[in-house]
Amino acid sequence: MSNFVMDQLKFVRRQAIEYVKGMDDSTTEIIPIGLKNHIKWNLGHMYVIHEKFAFQLAGQETQYPANFNRLFDPGTKPSDWDIEPPTLSQLIDLLTKQMQRVEQVLSNRLTEEIDSPYQSSTGLTFTTVEQLLGFLIYHEAMHFATIKNMKSLIEN
């Protein structure tokens, strides 16, 4: 089933994955001056927030790899890490499979109401699966833009 929200979400995820595919692990772990996170953190964070909004809030089973919340939850930063993060290749694989799960599990449930309305930290209230996925378009695009800016800072 094709749907504008689902198509846009897949588009922005594909763009982010294609953009980082040619990078090496060490580059994705450089924290540009003045920032607190790196490219790899942004990718892991995209995964974690997607699990929350696409699955947890929609009443579906989540698939958080071990320690992902400790590494990539909002407010976390690599300078606090005391465990080994996933490789870039592992993150790309997880992000790819996650988008496939979103499409398989939720593409026919977009108009369904979620069990309990969710209010974001900025006061936006979500009541349907489609609204949750719509927010993820914004979130993914914001972090993709951050990744692009970080790469530019690293290369210059």
Tab-separated table of C-alpha atoms in Angstrom, residues 32-134:
chain	number	residue	atom	x	y	z
A	32	PRO	CA	33.268	18.584	15.235
A	33	ILE	CA	34.457	21.460	17.451
A	34	GLY	CA	31.589	23.015	19.375
A	35	LEU	CA	29.317	19.988	19.065
A	36	LYS	CA	28.679	17.151	21.526
A	37	ASN	CA	27.789	14.300	19.164
A	38	HIS	CA	29.042	12.754	15.945
A	39	ILE	CA	27.573	11.193	12.821
A	40	LYS	CA	27.384	7.709	14.332
A	41	TRP	CA	25.456	9.063	17.348
A	42	ASN	CA	22.943	10.751	15.021
A	43	LEU	CA	22.351	7.485	13.154
A	44	GLY	CA	21.861	5.506	16.365
A	45	HIS	CA	19.601	8.226	17.729
A	46	MET	CA	17.456	8.040	14.589
A	47	TYR	CA	17.052	4.314	15.238
A	48	VAL	CA	16.089	4.763	18.910
A	49	ILE	CA	13.524	7.506	18.277
A	50	HIS	CA	12.056	5.504	15.400
A	51	GLU	CA	11.548	2.521	17.709
A	52	LYS	CA	9.723	4.745	20.191
A	53	PHE	CA	7.466	6.569	17.735
A	54	ALA	CA	6.881	3.885	15.106
A	55	PHE	CA	6.579	0.891	17.403
A	56	GLN	CA	6.350	1.579	21.138
A	57	LEU	CA	3.807	4.410	20.942
A	58	ALA	CA	1.849	2.502	18.293
A	59	GLY	CA	1.556	-0.450	20.684
A	60	GLN	CA	3.953	-2.686	18.770
A	61	GLU	CA	6.945	-4.739	19.880
A	62	THR	CA	10.219	-2.799	19.885
A	63	GLN	CA	13.631	-4.102	18.875
A	64	TYR	CA	16.295	-2.176	20.767
A	65	PRO	CA	19.754	-3.745	20.425
A	66	ALA	CA	21.667	-4.080	23.711
A	67	ASN	CA	22.729	-0.729	25.184
A	68	PHE	CA	21.157	1.365	22.416
A	69	ASN	CA	19.208	3.488	24.879
A	70	ARG	CA	22.364	4.136	26.924
A	71	LEU	CA	24.221	5.195	23.790
A	72	PHE	CA	21.609	7.036	21.736
A	73	ASP	CA	18.721	8.300	23.868
A	74	PRO	CA	18.093	12.060	23.887
A	75	GLY	CA	20.663	13.758	26.097
A	76	THR	CA	23.328	11.086	25.668
A	77	LYS	CA	26.719	11.854	24.167
A	78	PRO	CA	29.751	9.846	23.093
A	79	SER	CA	32.026	11.481	25.672
A	80	ASP	CA	30.002	9.649	28.352
A	81	TRP	CA	30.172	6.240	26.648
A	82	ASP	CA	31.888	3.443	28.539
A	83	ILE	CA	30.792	0.702	26.136
A	84	GLU	CA	31.670	-0.057	22.536
A	85	PRO	CA	29.212	1.459	20.039
A	86	PRO	CA	27.994	-0.440	16.991
A	87	THR	CA	29.953	-0.137	13.781
A	88	LEU	CA	28.706	2.035	10.934
A	89	SER	CA	27.941	-1.132	8.982
A	90	GLN	CA	25.840	-2.473	11.862
A	91	LEU	CA	23.933	0.819	12.117
A	92	ILE	CA	23.229	0.861	8.380
A	93	ASP	CA	21.927	-2.710	8.576
A	94	LEU	CA	19.715	-1.919	11.571
A	95	LEU	CA	18.339	1.257	9.971
A	96	THR	CA	17.571	-0.605	6.741
A	97	LYS	CA	15.806	-3.480	8.489
A	98	GLN	CA	13.931	-1.082	10.770
A	99	MET	CA	12.395	0.733	7.813
A	100	GLN	CA	11.318	-2.608	6.345
A	101	ARG	CA	9.644	-3.454	9.678
A	102	VAL	CA	7.860	-0.106	9.751
A	103	GLU	CA	6.419	-0.726	6.310
A	104	GLN	CA	5.456	-4.343	7.046
A	105	VAL	CA	3.893	-3.686	10.443
A	106	LEU	CA	2.357	-0.238	10.075
A	107	SER	CA	1.563	0.517	6.428
A	108	ASN	CA	-2.000	-0.767	6.823
A	109	ARG	CA	-2.537	0.786	10.257
A	110	LEU	CA	-1.911	4.462	9.499
A	111	THR	CA	-5.372	5.697	10.416
A	112	GLU	CA	-5.542	3.698	13.654
A	113	GLU	CA	-5.656	5.619	16.893
A	114	ILE	CA	-2.882	4.879	19.356
A	115	ASP	CA	-3.818	3.572	22.809
A	116	SER	CA	-2.988	6.786	24.588
A	117	PRO	CA	-2.423	10.201	22.970
A	118	TYR	CA	1.245	11.207	23.195
A	119	GLN	CA	2.383	14.764	23.804
A	120	SER	CA	5.891	15.681	22.662
A	121	SER	CA	8.276	17.814	24.688
A	122	THR	CA	7.275	20.747	22.462
A	123	GLY	CA	3.553	20.285	23.137
A	124	LEU	CA	2.551	18.542	19.902
A	125	THR	CA	-0.051	15.818	20.488
A	126	PHE	CA	-0.185	12.631	18.431
A	127	THR	CA	-3.268	10.408	18.299
A	128	THR	CA	-2.769	8.190	15.208
A	129	VAL	CA	-0.038	5.995	13.773
A	130	GLU	CA	0.180	8.287	10.732
A	131	GLN	CA	0.803	11.314	12.960
A	132	LEU	CA	3.631	9.477	14.730
A	133	LEU	CA	5.208	8.573	11.396
A	134	GLY	CA	4.705	12.115	10.143
